[in-house]
PDB file of C-alpha atoms in Angstrom:
ATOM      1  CA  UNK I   1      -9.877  79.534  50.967  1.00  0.00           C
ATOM      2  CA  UNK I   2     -10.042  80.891  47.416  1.00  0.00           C
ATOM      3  CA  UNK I   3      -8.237  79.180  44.522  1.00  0.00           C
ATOM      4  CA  UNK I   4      -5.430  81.704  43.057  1.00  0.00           C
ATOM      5  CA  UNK I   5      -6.104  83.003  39.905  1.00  0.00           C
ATOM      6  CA  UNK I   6      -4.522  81.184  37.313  1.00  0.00           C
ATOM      7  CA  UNK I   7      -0.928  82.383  35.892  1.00  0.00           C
ATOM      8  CA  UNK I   8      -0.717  83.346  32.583  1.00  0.00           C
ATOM      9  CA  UNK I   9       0.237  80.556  30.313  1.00  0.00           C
ATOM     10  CA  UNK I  10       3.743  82.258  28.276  1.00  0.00           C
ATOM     11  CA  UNK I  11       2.520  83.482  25.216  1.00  0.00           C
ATOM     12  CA  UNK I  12       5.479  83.308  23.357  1.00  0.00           C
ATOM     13  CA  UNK I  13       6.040  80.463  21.913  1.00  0.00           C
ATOM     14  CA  UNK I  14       4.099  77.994  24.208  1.00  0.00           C
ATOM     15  CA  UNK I  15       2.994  76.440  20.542  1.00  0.00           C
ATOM     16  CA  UNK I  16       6.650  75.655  19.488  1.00  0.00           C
ATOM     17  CA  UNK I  17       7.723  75.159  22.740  1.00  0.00           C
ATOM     18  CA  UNK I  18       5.406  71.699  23.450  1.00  0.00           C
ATOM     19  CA  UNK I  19       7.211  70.349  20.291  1.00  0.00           C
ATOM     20  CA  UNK I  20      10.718  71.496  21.741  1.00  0.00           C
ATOM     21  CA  UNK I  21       9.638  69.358  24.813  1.00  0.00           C
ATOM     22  CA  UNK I  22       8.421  66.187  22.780  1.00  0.00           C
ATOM     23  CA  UNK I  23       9.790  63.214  23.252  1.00  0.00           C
ATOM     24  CA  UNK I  24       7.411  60.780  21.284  1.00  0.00           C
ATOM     25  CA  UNK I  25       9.300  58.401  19.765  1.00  0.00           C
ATOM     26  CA  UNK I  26       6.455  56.942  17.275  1.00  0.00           C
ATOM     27  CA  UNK I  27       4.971  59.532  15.192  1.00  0.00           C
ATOM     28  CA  UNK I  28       1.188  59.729  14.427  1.00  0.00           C
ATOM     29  CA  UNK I  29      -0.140  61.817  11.695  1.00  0.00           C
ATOM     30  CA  UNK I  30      -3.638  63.558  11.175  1.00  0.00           C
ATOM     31  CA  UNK I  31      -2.249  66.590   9.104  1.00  0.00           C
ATOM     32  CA  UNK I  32      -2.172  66.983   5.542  1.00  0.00           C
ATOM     33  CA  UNK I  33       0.990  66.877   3.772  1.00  0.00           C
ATOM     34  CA  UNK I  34       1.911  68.580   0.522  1.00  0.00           C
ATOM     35  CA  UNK I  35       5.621  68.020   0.201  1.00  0.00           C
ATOM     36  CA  UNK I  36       6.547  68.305  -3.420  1.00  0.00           C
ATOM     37  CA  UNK I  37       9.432  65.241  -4.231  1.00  0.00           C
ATOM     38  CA  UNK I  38      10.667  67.930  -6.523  1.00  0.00           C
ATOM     39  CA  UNK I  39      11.368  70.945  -3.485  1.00  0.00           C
ATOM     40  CA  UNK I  40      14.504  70.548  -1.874  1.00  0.00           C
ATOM     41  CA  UNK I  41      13.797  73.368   0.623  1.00  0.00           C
ATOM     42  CA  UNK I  42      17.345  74.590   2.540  1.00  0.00           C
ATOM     43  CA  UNK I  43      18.205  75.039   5.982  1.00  0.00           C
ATOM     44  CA  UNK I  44      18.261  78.613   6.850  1.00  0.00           C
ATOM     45  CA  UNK I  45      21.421  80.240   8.839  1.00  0.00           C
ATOM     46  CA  UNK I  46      20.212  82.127  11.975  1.00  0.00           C
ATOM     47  CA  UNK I  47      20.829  85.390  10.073  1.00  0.00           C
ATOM     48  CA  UNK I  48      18.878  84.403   6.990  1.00  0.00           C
ATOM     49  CA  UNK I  49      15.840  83.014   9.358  1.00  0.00           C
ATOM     50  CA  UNK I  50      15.334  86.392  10.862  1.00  0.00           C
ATOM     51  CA  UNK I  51      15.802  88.168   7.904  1.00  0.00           C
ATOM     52  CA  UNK I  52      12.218  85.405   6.839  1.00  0.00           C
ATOM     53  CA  UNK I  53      10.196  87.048   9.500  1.00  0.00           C
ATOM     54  CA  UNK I  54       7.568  89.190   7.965  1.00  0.00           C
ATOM     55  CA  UNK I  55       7.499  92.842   8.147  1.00  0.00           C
ATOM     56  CA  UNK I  56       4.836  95.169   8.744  1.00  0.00           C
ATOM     57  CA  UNK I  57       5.031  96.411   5.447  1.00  0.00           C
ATOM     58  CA  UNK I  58       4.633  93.056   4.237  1.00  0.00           C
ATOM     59  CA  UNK I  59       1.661  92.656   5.952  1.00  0.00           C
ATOM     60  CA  UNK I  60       0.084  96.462   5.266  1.00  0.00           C
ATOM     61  CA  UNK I  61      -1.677  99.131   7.240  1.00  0.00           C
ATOM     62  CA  UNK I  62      -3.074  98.147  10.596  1.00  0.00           C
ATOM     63  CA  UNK I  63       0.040  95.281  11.407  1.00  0.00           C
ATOM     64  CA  UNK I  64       2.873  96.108  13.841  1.00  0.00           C
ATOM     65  CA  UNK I  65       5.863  93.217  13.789  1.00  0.00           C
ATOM     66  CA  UNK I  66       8.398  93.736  16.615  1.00  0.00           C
ATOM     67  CA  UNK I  67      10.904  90.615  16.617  1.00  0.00           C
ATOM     68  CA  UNK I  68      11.750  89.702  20.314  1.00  0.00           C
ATOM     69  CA  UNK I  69      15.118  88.456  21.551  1.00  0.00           C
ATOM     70  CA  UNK I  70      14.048  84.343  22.046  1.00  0.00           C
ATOM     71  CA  UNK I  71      12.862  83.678  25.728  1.00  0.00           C
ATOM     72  CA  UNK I  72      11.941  87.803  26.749  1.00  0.00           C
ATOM     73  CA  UNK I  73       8.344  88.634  27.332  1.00  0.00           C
ATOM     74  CA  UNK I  74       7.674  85.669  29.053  1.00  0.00           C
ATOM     75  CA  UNK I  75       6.938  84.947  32.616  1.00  0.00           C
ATOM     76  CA  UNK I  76       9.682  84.246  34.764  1.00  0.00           C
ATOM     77  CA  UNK I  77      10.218  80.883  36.397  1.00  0.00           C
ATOM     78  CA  UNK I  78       8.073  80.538  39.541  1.00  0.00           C
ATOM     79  CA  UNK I  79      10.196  78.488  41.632  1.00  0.00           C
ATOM     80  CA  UNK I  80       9.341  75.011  41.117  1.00  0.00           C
ATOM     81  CA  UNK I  81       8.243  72.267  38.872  1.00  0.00           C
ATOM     82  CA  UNK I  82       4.571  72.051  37.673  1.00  0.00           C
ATOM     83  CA  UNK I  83       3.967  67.848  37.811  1.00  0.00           C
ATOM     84  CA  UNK I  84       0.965  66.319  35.339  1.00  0.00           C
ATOM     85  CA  UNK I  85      -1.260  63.594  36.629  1.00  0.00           C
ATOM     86  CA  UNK I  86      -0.362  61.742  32.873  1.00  0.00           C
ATOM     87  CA  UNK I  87       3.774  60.964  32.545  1.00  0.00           C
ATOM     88  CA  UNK I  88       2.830  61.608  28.186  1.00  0.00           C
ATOM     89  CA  UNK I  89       1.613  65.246  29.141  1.00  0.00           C
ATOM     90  CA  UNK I  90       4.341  66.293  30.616  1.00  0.00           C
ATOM     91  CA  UNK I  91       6.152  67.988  28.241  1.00  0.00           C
ATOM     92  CA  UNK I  92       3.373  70.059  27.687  1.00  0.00           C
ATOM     93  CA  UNK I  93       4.531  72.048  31.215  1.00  0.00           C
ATOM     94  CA  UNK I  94       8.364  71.481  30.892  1.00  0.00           C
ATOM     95  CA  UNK I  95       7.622  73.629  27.696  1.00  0.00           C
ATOM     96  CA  UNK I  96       5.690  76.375  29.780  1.00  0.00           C
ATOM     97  CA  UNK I  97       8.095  76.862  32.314  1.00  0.00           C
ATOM     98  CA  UNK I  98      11.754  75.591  30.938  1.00  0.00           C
ATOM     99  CA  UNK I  99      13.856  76.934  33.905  1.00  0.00           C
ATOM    100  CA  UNK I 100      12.081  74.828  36.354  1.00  0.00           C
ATOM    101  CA  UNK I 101      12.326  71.819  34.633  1.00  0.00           C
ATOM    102  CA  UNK I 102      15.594  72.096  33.536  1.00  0.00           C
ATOM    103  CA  UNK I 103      16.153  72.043  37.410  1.00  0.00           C
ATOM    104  CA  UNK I 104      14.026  69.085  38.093  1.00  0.00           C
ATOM    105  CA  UNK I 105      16.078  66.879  35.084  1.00  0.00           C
ATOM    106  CA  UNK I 106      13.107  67.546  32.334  1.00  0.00           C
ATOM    107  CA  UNK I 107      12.103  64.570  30.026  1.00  0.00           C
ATOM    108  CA  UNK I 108      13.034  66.529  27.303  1.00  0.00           C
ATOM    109  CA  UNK I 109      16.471  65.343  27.648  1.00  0.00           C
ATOM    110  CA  UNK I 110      15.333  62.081  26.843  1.00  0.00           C
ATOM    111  CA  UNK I 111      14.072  63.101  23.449  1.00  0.00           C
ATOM    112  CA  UNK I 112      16.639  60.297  20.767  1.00  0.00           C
ATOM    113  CA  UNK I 113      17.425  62.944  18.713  1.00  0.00           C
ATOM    114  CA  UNK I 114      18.133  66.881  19.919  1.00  0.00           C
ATOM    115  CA  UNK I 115      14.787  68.699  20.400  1.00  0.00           C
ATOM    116  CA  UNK I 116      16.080  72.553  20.419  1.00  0.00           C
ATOM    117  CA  UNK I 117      16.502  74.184  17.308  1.00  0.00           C
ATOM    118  CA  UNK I 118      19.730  75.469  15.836  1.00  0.00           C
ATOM    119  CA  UNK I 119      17.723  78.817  14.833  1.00  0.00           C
ATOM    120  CA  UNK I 120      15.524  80.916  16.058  1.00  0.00           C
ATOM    121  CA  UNK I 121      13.212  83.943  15.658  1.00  0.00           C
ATOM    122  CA  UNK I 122      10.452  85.289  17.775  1.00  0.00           C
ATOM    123  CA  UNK I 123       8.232  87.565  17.190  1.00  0.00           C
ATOM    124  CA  UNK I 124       4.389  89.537  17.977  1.00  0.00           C
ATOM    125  CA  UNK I 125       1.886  90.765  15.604  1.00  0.00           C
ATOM    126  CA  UNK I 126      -0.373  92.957  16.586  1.00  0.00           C
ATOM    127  CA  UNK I 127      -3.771  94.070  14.802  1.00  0.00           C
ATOM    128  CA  UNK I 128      -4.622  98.059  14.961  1.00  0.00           C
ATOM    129  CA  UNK I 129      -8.533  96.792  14.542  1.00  0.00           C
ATOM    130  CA  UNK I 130      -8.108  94.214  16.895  1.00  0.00           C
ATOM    131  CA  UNK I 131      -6.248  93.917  19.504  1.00  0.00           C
ATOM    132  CA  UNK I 132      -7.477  90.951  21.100  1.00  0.00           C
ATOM    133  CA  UNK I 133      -6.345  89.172  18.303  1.00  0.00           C
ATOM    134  CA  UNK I 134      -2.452  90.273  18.360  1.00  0.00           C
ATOM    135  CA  UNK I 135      -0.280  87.172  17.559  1.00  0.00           C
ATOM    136  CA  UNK I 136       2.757  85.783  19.084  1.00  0.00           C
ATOM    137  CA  UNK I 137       4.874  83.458  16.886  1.00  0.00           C
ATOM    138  CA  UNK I 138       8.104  82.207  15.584  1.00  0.00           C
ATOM    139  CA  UNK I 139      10.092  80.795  13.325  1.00  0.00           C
ATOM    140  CA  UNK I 140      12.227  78.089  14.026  1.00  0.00           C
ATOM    141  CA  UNK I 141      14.827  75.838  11.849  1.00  0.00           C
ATOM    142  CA  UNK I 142      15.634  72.236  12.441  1.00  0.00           C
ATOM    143  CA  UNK I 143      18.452  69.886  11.106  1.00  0.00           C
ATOM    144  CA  UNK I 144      17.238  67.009   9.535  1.00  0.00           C
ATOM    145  CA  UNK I 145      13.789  65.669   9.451  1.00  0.00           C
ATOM    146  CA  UNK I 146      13.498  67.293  12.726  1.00  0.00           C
ATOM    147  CA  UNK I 147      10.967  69.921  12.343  1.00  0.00           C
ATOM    148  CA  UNK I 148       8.552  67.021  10.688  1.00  0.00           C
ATOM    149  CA  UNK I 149       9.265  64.596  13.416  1.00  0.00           C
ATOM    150  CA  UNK I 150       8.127  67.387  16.014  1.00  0.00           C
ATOM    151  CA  UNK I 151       5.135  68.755  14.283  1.00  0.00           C
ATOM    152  CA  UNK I 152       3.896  64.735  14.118  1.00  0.00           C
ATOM    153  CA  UNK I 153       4.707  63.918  17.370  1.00  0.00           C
ATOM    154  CA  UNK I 154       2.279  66.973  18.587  1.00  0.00           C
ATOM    155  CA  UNK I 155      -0.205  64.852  16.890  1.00  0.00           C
ATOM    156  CA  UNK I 156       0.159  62.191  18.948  1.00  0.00           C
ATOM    157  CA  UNK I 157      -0.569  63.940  22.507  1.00  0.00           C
ATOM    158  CA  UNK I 158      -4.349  64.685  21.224  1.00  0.00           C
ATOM    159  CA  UNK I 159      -5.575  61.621  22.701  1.00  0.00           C
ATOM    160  CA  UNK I 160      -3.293  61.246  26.410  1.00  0.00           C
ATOM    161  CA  UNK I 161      -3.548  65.183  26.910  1.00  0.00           C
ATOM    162  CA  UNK I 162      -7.233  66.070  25.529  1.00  0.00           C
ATOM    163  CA  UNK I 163      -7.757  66.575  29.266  1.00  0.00           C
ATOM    164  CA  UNK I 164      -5.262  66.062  32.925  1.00  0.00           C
ATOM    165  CA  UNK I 165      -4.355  67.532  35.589  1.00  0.00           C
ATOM    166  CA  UNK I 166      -1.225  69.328  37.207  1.00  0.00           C
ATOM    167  CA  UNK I 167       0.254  70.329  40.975  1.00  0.00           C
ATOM    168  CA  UNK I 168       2.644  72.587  41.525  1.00  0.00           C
ATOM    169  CA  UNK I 169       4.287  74.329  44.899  1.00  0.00           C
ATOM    170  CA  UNK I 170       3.944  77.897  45.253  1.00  0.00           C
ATOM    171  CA  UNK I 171       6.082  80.506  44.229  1.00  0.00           C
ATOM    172  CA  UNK I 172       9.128  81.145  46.989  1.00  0.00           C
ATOM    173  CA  UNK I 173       7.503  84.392  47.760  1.00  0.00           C
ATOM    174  CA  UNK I 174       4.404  82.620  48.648  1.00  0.00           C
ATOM    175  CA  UNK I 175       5.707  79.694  50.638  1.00  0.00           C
ATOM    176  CA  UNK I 176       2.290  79.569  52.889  1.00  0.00           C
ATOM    177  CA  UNK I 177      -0.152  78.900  49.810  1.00  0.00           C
ATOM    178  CA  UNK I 178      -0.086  75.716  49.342  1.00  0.00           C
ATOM    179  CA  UNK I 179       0.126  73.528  46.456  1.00  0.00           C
ATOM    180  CA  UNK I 180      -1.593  74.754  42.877  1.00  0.00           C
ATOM    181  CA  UNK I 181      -4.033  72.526  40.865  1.00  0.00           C
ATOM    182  CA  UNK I 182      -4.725  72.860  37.830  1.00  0.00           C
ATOM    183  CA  UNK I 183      -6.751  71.243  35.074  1.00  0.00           C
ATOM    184  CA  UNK I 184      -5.570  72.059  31.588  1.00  0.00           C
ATOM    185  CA  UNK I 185      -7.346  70.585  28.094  1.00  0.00           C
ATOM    186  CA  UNK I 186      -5.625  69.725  24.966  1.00  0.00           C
ATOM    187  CA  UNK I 187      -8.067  70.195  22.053  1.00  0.00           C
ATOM    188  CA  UNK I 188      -7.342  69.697  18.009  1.00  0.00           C
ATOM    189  CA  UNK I 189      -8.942  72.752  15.646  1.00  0.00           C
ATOM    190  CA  UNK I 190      -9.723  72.147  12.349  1.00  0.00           C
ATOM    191  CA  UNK I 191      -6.661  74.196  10.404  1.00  0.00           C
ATOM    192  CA  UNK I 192      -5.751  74.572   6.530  1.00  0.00           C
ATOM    193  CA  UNK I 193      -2.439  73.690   5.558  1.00  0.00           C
ATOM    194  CA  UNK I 194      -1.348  77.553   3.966  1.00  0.00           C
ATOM    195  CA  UNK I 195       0.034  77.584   0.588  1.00  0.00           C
ATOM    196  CA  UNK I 196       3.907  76.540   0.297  1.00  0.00           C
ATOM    197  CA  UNK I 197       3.478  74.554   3.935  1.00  0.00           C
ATOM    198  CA  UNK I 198       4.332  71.057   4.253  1.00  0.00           C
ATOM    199  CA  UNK I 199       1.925  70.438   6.942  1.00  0.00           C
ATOM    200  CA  UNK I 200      -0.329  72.299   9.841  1.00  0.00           C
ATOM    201  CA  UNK I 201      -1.993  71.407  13.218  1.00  0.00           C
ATOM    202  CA  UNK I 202      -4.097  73.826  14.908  1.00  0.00           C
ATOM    203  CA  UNK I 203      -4.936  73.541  18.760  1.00  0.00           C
ATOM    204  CA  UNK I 204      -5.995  74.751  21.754  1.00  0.00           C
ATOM    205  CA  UNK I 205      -4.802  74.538  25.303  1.00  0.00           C
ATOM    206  CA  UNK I 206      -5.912  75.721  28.468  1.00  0.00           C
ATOM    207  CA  UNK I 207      -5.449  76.162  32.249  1.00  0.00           C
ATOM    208  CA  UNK I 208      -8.172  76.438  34.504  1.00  0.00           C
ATOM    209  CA  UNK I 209      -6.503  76.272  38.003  1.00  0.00           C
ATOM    210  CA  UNK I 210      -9.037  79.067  39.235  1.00  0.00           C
ATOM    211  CA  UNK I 211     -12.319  81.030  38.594  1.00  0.00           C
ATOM    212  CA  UNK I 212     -10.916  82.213  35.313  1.00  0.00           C
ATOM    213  CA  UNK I 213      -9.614  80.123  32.154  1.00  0.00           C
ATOM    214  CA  UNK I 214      -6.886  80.685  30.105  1.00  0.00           C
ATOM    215  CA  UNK I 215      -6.569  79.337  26.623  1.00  0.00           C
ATOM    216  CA  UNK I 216      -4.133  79.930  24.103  1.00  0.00           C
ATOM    217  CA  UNK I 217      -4.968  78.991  20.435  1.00  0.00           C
ATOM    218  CA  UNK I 218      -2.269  78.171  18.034  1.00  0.00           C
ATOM    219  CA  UNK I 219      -1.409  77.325  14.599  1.00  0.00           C
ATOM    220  CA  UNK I 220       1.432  75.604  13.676  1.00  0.00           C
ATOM    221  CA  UNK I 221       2.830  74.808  10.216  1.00  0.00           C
ATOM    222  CA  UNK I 222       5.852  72.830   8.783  1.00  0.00           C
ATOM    223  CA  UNK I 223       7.738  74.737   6.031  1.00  0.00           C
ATOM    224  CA  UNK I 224      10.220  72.722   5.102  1.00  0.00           C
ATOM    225  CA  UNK I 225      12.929  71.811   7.902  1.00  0.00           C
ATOM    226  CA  UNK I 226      11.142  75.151   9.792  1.00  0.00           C
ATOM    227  CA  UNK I 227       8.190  75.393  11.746  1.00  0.00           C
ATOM    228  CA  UNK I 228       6.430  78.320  11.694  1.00  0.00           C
ATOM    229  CA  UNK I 229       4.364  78.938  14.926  1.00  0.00           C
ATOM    230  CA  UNK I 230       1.694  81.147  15.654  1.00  0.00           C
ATOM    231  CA  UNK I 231      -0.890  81.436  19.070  1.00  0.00           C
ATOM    232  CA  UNK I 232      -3.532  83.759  20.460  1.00  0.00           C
ATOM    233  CA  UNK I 233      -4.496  84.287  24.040  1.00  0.00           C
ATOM    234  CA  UNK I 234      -8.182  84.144  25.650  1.00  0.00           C
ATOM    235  CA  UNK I 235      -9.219  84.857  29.275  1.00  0.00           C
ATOM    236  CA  UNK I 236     -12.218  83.824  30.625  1.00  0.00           C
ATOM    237  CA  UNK I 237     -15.356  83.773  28.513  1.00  0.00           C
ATOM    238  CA  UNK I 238     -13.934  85.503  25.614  1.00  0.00           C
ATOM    239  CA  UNK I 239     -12.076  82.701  23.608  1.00  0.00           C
ATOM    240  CA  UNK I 240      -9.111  83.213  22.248  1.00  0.00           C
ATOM    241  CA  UNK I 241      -9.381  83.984  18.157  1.00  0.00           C
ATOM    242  CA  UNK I 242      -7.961  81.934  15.498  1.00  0.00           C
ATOM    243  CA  UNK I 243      -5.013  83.354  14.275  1.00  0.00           C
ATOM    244  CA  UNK I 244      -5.467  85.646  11.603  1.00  0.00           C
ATOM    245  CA  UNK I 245      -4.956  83.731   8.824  1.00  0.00           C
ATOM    246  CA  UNK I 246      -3.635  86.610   6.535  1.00  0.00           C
ATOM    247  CA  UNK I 247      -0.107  86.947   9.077  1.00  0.00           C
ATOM    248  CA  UNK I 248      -0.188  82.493   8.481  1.00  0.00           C
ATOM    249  CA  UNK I 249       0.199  82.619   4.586  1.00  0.00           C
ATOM    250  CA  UNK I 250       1.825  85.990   4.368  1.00  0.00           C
ATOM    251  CA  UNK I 251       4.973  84.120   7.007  1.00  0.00           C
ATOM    252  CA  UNK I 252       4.407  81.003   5.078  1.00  0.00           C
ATOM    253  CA  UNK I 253       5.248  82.154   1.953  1.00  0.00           C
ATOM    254  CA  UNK I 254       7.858  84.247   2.742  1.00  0.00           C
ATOM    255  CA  UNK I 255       9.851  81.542   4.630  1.00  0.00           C
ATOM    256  CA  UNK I 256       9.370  79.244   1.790  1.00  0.00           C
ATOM    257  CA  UNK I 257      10.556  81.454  -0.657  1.00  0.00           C
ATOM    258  CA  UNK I 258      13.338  82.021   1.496  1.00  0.00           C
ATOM    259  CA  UNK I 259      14.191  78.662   2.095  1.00  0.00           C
ATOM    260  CA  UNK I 260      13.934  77.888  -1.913  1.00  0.00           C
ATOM    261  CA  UNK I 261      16.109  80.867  -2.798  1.00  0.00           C
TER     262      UNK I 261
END
């Protein structure tokens, strides 16, 4: 019998999302740091962080920014829990499909200190000369030390997730299929930090539960008590592209400026 094709991981926000799901409670780093003792960035309101999201006159010709209600767009829940081989790579599919977790008591409500942020702003990028590359993203706004907490505790899943494996039961409509297995890789790419970030980690992560892979590359970056998130998606043997690096700085910048203002 034929494996399924895989389902599409949820491109919005999958980045973020493993950090909402984190519950690491030692931090590792591995990402360069640039926080001036002198900046004293604030925390945004929910009004002023989605008036931070860039524009597509910000960005110029050839960009189209459409902001997106937090949690549309993406795939619905399919019915039941997704399960990792690896208890520390877990969160990694609570934060892929939230509903179902929620329902199965999720680790994330573990985490010692609240994981979702007070704020939030979604949105997609796309790219007139290349579609392939569109972006999905977000910006989202922590209390605290929160957002720097979360974006080191990512770094700490490079070595338990860099490869494991998942089950899950088959949608309700689909009650005869049979369990789904799936192998999914964690992988570390080489990022910048962007001027007037704190911090970045770039990565990749995949599911290959059939004949064709899915990856989604992302790039995320701590601006103060923000992250700003940003992820491409690749099917089969065309990989999915960095994130254009121009829509990075350009978000960057503005949130920072925001946040200083």
């Amino acid at each position: 019998m034929p494996h399924p094709a895989p389902r599409p991981p949820r491109p919005l926000l999958l980045s973020a999302a493993l950090l909402l799901a984190a519950g690491c409670a030692a931090p590792v780093g591995g990402s360069a740091d640039r926080a001036s003792p002198a900046a004293a960035p604030r925390e945004l309101s929910a009004a002023e962080l989605r008036a931070a999201a860039v524009t597509d006159a910000e960005l110029g010709a050839g960009f189209t920014v459409t902001v997106i209600t937090p949690g549309r767009g993406e795939t619905g829940p399919d019915g039941g829990r997704e399960a990792a081989d690896k208890p520390a790579c877990q969160p990694l599919l609570d934060a892929v499909a939230p509903a179902a977790a929620g329902r199965a008591g999720a680790s994330a409500s573990a985490a010692p200190v609240p994981a979702v942020p007070y704020a939030e702003t979604d949105l997609s990028v796309a790219l007139a000369a290349d579609p392939a590359g569109s972006l999905y993203g977000g910006l989202l706004g922590y209390r605290g030390d929160r957002a720097a907490r979360l974006q080191e505790e990512l770094e700490s899943l490079f070595g338990p997730c860099a490869e494991f494996l998942s089950t899950a039961p088959p949608p309700p409509a689909e009650k005869g299929r049979g369990v789904t297995r799936t192998t999914h890789r964690l992988s570390r790419n080489d990022t910048p930090t962007p001027e007037g970030a704190d911090a970045a980690t770039g990565f990749t992560l995949t599911n290959e539960s059939g004949s064709v892979v899915l990856a989604q590359r992302a790039v995320l970056a701590r601006v103060g008590p923000a992250l700003v998130v940003f992820s491409t998606v690749g099917v089969g043997a065309e990989p999915a592209p960095a994130p254009d690096e121009r829509v990075v700085r350009r978000q960057v910048a503005k949130l920072r400026a925001a946040q200083l203002g």
